[in-house]
PDB file of C-alpha atoms in Angstrom:
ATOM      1  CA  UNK A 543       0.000   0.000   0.000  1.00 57.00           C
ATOM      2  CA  UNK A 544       1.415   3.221  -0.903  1.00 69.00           C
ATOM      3  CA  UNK A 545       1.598   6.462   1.470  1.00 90.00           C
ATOM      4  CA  UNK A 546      -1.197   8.250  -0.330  1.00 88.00           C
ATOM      5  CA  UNK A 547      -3.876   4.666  -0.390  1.00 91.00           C
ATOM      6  CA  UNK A 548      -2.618   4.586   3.284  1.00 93.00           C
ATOM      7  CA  UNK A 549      -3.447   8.384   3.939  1.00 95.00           C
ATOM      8  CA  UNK A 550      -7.044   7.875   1.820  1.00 95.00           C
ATOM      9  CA  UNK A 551      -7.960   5.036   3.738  1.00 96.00           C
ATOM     10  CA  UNK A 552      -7.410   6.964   6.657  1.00 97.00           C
ATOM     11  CA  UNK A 553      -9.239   9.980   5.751  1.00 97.00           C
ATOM     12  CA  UNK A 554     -12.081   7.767   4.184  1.00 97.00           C
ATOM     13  CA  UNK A 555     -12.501   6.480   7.794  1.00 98.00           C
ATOM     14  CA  UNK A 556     -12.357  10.074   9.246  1.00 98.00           C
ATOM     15  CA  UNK A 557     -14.811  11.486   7.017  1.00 98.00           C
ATOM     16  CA  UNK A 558     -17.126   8.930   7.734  1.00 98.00           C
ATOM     17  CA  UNK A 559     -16.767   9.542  11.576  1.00 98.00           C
ATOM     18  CA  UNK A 560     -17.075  13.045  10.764  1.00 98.00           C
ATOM     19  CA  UNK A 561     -20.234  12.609   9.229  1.00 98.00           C
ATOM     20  CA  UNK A 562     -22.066  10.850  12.430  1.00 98.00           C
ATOM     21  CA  UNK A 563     -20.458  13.318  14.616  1.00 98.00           C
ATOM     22  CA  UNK A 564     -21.852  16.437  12.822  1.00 98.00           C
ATOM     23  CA  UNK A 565     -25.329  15.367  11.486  1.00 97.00           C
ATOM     24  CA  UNK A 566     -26.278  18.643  11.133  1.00 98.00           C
ATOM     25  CA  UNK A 567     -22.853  20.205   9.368  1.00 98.00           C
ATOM     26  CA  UNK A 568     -24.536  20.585   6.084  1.00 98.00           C
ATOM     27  CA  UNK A 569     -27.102  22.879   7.442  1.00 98.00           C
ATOM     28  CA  UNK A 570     -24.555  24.774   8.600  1.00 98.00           C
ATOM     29  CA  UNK A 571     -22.000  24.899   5.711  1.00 98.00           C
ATOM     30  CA  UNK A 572     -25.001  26.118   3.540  1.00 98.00           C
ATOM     31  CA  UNK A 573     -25.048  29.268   6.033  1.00 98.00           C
ATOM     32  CA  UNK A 574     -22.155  30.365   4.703  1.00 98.00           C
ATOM     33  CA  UNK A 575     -22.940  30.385   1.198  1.00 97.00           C
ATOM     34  CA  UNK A 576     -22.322  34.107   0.630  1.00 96.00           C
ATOM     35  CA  UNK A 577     -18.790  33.613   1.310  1.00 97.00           C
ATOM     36  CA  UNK A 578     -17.871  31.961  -2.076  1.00 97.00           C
ATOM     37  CA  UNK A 579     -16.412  33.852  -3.997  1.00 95.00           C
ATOM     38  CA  UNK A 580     -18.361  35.776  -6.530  1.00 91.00           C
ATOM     39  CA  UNK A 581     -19.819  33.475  -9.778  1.00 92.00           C
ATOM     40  CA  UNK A 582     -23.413  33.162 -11.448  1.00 94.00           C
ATOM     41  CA  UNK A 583     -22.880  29.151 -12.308  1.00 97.00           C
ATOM     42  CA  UNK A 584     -22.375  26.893  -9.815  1.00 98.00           C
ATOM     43  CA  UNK A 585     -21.420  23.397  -9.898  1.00 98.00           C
ATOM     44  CA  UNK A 586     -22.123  21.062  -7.149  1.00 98.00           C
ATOM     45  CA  UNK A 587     -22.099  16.692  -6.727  1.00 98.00           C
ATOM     46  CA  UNK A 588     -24.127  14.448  -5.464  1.00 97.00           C
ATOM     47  CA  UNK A 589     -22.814  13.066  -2.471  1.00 97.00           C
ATOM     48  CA  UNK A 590     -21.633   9.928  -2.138  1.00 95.00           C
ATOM     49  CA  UNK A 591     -21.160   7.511   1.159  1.00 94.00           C
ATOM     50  CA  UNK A 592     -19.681  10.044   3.886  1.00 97.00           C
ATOM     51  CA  UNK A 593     -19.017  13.338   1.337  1.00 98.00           C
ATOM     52  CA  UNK A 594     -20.137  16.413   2.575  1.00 98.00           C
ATOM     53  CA  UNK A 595     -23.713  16.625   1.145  1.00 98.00           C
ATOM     54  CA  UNK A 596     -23.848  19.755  -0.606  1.00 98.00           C
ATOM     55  CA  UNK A 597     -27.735  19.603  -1.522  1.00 98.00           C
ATOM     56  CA  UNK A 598     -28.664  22.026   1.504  1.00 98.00           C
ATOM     57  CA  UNK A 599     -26.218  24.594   0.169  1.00 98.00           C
ATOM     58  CA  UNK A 600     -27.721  23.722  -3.973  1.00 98.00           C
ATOM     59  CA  UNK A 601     -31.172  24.700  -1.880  1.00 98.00           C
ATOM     60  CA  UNK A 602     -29.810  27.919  -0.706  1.00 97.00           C
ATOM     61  CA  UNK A 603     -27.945  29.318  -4.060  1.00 97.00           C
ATOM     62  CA  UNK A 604     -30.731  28.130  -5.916  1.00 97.00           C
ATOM     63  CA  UNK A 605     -33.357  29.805  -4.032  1.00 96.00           C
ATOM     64  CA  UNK A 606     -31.118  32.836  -4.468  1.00 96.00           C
ATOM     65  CA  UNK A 607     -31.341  32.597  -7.944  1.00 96.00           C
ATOM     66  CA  UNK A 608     -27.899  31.080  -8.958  1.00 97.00           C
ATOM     67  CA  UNK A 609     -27.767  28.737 -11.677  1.00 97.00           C
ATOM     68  CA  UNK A 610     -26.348  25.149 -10.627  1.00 98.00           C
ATOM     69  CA  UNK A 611     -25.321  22.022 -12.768  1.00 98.00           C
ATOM     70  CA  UNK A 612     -23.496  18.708 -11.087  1.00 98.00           C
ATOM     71  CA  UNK A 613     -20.855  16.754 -13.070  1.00 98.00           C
ATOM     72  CA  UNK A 614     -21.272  14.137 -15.296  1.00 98.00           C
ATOM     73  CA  UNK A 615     -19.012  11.278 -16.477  1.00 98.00           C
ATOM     74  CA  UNK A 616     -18.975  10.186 -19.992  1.00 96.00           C
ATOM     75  CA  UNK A 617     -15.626   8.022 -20.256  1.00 95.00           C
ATOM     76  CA  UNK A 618     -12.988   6.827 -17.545  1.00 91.00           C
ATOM     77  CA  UNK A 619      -9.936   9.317 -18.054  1.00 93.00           C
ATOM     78  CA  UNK A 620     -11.631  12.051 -19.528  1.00 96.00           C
ATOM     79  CA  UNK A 621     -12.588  15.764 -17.815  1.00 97.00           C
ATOM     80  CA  UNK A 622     -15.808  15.656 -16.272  1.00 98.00           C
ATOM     81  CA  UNK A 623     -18.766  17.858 -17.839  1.00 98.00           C
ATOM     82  CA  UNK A 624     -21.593  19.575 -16.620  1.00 98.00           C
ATOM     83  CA  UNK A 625     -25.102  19.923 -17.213  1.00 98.00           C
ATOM     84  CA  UNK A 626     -27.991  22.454 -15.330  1.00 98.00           C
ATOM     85  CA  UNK A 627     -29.379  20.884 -12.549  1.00 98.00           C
ATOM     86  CA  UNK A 628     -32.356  22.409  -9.932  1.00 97.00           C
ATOM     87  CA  UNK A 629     -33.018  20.530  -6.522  1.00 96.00           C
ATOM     88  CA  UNK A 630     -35.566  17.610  -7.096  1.00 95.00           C
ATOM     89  CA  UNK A 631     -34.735  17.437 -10.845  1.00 97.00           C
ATOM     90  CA  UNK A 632     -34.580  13.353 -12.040  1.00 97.00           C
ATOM     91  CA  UNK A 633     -31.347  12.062 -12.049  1.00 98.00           C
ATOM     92  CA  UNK A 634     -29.800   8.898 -13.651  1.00 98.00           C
ATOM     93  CA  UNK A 635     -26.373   7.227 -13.193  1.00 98.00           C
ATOM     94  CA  UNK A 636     -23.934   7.937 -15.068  1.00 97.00           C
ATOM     95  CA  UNK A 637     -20.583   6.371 -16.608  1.00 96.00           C
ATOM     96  CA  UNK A 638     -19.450   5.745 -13.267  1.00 95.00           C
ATOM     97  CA  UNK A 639     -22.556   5.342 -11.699  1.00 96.00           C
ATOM     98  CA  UNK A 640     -22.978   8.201  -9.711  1.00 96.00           C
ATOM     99  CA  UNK A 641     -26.411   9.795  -9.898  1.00 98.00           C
ATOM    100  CA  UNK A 642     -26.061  12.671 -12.757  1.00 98.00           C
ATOM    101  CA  UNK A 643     -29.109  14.804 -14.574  1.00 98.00           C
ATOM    102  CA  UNK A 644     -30.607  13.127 -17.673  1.00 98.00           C
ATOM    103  CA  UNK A 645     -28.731  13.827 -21.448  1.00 96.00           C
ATOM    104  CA  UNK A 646     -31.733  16.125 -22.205  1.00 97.00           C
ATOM    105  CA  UNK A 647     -29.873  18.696 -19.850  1.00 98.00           C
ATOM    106  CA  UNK A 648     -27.789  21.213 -21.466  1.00 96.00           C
ATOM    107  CA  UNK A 649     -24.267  21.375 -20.907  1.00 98.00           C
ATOM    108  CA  UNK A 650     -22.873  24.287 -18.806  1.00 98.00           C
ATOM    109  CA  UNK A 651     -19.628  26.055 -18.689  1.00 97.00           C
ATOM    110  CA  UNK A 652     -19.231  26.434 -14.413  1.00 98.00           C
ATOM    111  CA  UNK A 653     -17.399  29.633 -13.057  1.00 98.00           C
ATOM    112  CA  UNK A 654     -17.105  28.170  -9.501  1.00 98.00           C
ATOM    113  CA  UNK A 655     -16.760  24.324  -9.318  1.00 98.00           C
ATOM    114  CA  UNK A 656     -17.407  22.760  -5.871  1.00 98.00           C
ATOM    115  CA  UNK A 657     -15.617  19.373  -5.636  1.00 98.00           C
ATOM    116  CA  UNK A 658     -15.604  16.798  -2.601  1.00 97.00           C
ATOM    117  CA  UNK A 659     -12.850  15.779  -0.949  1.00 97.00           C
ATOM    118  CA  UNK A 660     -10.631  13.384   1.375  1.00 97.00           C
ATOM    119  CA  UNK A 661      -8.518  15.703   2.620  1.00 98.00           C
ATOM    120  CA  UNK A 662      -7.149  19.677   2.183  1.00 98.00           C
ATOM    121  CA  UNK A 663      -4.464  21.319   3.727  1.00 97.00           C
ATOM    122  CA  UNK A 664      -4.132  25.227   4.881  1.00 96.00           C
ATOM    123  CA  UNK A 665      -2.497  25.798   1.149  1.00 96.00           C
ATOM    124  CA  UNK A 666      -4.796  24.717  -0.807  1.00 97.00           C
ATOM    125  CA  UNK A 667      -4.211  21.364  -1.197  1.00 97.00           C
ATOM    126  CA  UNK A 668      -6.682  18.407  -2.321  1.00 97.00           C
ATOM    127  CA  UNK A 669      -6.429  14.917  -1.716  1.00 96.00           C
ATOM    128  CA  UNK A 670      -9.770  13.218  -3.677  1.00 94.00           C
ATOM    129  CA  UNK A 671     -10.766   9.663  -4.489  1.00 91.00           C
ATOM    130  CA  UNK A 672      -8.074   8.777  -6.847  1.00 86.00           C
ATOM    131  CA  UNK A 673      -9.540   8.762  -9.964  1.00 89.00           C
ATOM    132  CA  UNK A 674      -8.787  11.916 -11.327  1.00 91.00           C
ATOM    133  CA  UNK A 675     -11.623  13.595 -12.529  1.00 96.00           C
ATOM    134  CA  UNK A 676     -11.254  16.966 -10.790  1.00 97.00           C
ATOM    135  CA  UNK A 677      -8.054  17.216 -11.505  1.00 95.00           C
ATOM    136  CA  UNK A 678      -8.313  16.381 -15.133  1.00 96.00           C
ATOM    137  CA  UNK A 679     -11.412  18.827 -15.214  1.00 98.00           C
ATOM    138  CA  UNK A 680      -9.549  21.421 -13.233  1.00 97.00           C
ATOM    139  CA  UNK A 681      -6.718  21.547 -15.925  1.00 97.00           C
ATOM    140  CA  UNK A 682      -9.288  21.763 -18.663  1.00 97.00           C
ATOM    141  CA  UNK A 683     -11.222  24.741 -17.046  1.00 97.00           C
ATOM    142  CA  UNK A 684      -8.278  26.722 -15.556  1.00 96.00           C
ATOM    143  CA  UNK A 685     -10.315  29.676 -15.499  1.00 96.00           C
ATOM    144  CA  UNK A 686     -13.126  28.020 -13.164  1.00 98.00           C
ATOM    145  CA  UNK A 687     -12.806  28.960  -9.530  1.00 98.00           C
ATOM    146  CA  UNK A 688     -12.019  25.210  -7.536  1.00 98.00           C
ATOM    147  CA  UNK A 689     -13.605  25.182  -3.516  1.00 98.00           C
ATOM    148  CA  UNK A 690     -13.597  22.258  -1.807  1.00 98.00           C
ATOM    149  CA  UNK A 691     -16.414  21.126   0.252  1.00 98.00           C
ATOM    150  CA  UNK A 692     -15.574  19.277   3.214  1.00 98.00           C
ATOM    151  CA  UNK A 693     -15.734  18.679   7.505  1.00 98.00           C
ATOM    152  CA  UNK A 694     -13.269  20.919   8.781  1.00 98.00           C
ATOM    153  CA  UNK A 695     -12.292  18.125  10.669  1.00 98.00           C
ATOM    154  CA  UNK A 696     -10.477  16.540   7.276  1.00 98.00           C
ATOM    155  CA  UNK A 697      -7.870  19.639   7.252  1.00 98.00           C
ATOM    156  CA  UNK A 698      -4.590  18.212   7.495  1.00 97.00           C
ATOM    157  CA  UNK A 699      -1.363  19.582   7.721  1.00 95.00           C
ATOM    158  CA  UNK A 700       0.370  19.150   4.858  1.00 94.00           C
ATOM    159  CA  UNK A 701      -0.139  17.331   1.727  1.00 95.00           C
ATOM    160  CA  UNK A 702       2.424  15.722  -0.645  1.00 91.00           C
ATOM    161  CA  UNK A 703       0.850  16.529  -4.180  1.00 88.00           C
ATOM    162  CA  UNK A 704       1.816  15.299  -7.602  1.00 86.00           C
ATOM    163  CA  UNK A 705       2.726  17.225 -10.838  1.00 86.00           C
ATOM    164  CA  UNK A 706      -1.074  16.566 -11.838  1.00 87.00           C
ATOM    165  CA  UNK A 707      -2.505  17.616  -8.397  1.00 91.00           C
ATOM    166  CA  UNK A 708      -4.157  21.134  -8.805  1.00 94.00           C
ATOM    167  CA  UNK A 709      -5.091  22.958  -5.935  1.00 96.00           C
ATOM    168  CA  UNK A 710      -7.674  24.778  -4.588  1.00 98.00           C
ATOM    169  CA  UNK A 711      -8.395  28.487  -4.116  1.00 98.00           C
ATOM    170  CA  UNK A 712     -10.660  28.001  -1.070  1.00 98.00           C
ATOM    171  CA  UNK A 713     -12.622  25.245   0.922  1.00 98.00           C
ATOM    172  CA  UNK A 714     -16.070  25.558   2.470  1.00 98.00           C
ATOM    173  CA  UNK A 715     -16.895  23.529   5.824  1.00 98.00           C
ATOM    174  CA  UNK A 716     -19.623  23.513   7.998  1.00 98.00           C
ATOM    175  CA  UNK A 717     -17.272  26.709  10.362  1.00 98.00           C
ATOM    176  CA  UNK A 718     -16.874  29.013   7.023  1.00 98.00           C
ATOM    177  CA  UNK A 719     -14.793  29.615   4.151  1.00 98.00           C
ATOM    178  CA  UNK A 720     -11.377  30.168   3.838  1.00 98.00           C
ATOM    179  CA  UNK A 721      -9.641  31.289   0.521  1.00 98.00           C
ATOM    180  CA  UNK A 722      -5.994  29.991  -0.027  1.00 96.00           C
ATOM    181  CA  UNK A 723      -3.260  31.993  -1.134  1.00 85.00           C
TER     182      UNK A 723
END
C-alpha cells in the first residue's frame, strides 16, 4: 500500500466519523454560502457515502437565484462535464454510476466548481478519491474557480501533491470559508 492509499484510507474512515459526529454540518456549511467567492454558475455533486452533502447549500444558491449544474461522467480518463441541474430534478447514473441529470440537460460552462474531498491542507491542497476527474477537469477549465467542500475536521497539515494535483483556491466547511493563497 502506498503512502497516499494509506493516507485515503485513513481519511475515508475520518470522514465517515465526521459525518455521524456532525449530522447537522450541512445545514450549517449552507449558512455560509455568501462567502464563495463571486460566480453566477455553480457546480455542485451528489454526495456519495460520507461526502459532505452539498444539496442544503444547492437549496440555498438556488433559491437565491444562482444557476447550478453537477458533473457528469462520460468516459474513464476524460474531464468531467456539466449539465444544469435544480433541486428535485430526475437524475440517472452515469458512466461511473454516480447519480447525474438526464442527457436532455444542457451542458454548462461552471465559473465556480465545488468538488468533494478526502482531505485539504491550509495551502490549498486536495487529496480526492483517486480517480482523477477533478483534476483532469480542473486543468481543462483553468479559469473556473475550484472550492472544496468538506468537515473541517479533514484539514490536514500538509499534503504531498503530484505534478497533476491542482489545488484549490478556497474550501467551504460547515465553520466558514477560507480562501488559499
Amino acid at each position: 500500500m502506498t503512502d497516499r492509499e494509506a493516507l485515503r484510507s485513513e481519511m475515508r474512515a475520518r470522514r465517515k466519523a465526521l459525518a455521524l459526529a456532525l449530522p447537522d454540518a450541512a445545514k450549517r456549511l449552507a449558512g455560509f454560502a455568501d462567502d464563495l467567492p463571486g460566480a453566477v454558475v455553480h457546480a455542485l455533486y451528489y454526495p456519495i457515502g460520507a461526502e459532505m452533502d452539498p444539496r442544503p447549500l444547492a437549496a440555498r444558491l438556488a433559491y437565491e437565484g444562482y444557476d447550478l449544474c453537477l458533473p457528469v461522467v462520460t468516459a474513464p480518463d476524460t474531464p468531467l462535464i456539466f449539465r444544469w441541474w435544480r433541486p428535485g430534478d430526475e437524475l440517472a447514473p452515469d458512466a461511473a454510476g454516480i447519480p447525474a441529470p438526464l442527457s436532455s440537460a444542457h451542458d454548462m460552462q461552471p465559473e465556480l466548481i465545488l468538488t468533494p474531498l478526502l482531505a485539504f491542507d491550509r495551502t490549498g491542497g486536495r487529496l480526492g478519491q483517486g480517480g482523477g476527474y477533478y483534476d483532469r477537469t480542473f486543468a481543462a477549465r483553468p479559469d473556473a474557480l475550484r472550492v472544496g467542500i468538506a468537515y473541517a475536521g479533514q484539514q490536514v497539515d500538509r499534503l504531498s501533491l503530484l505534478d497533476h494535483d491542482i489545488p484549490l483556491h478556497g474550501v467551504l466547511t460547515e465553520t466558514g470559508y477560507t480562501a488559499f493563497p
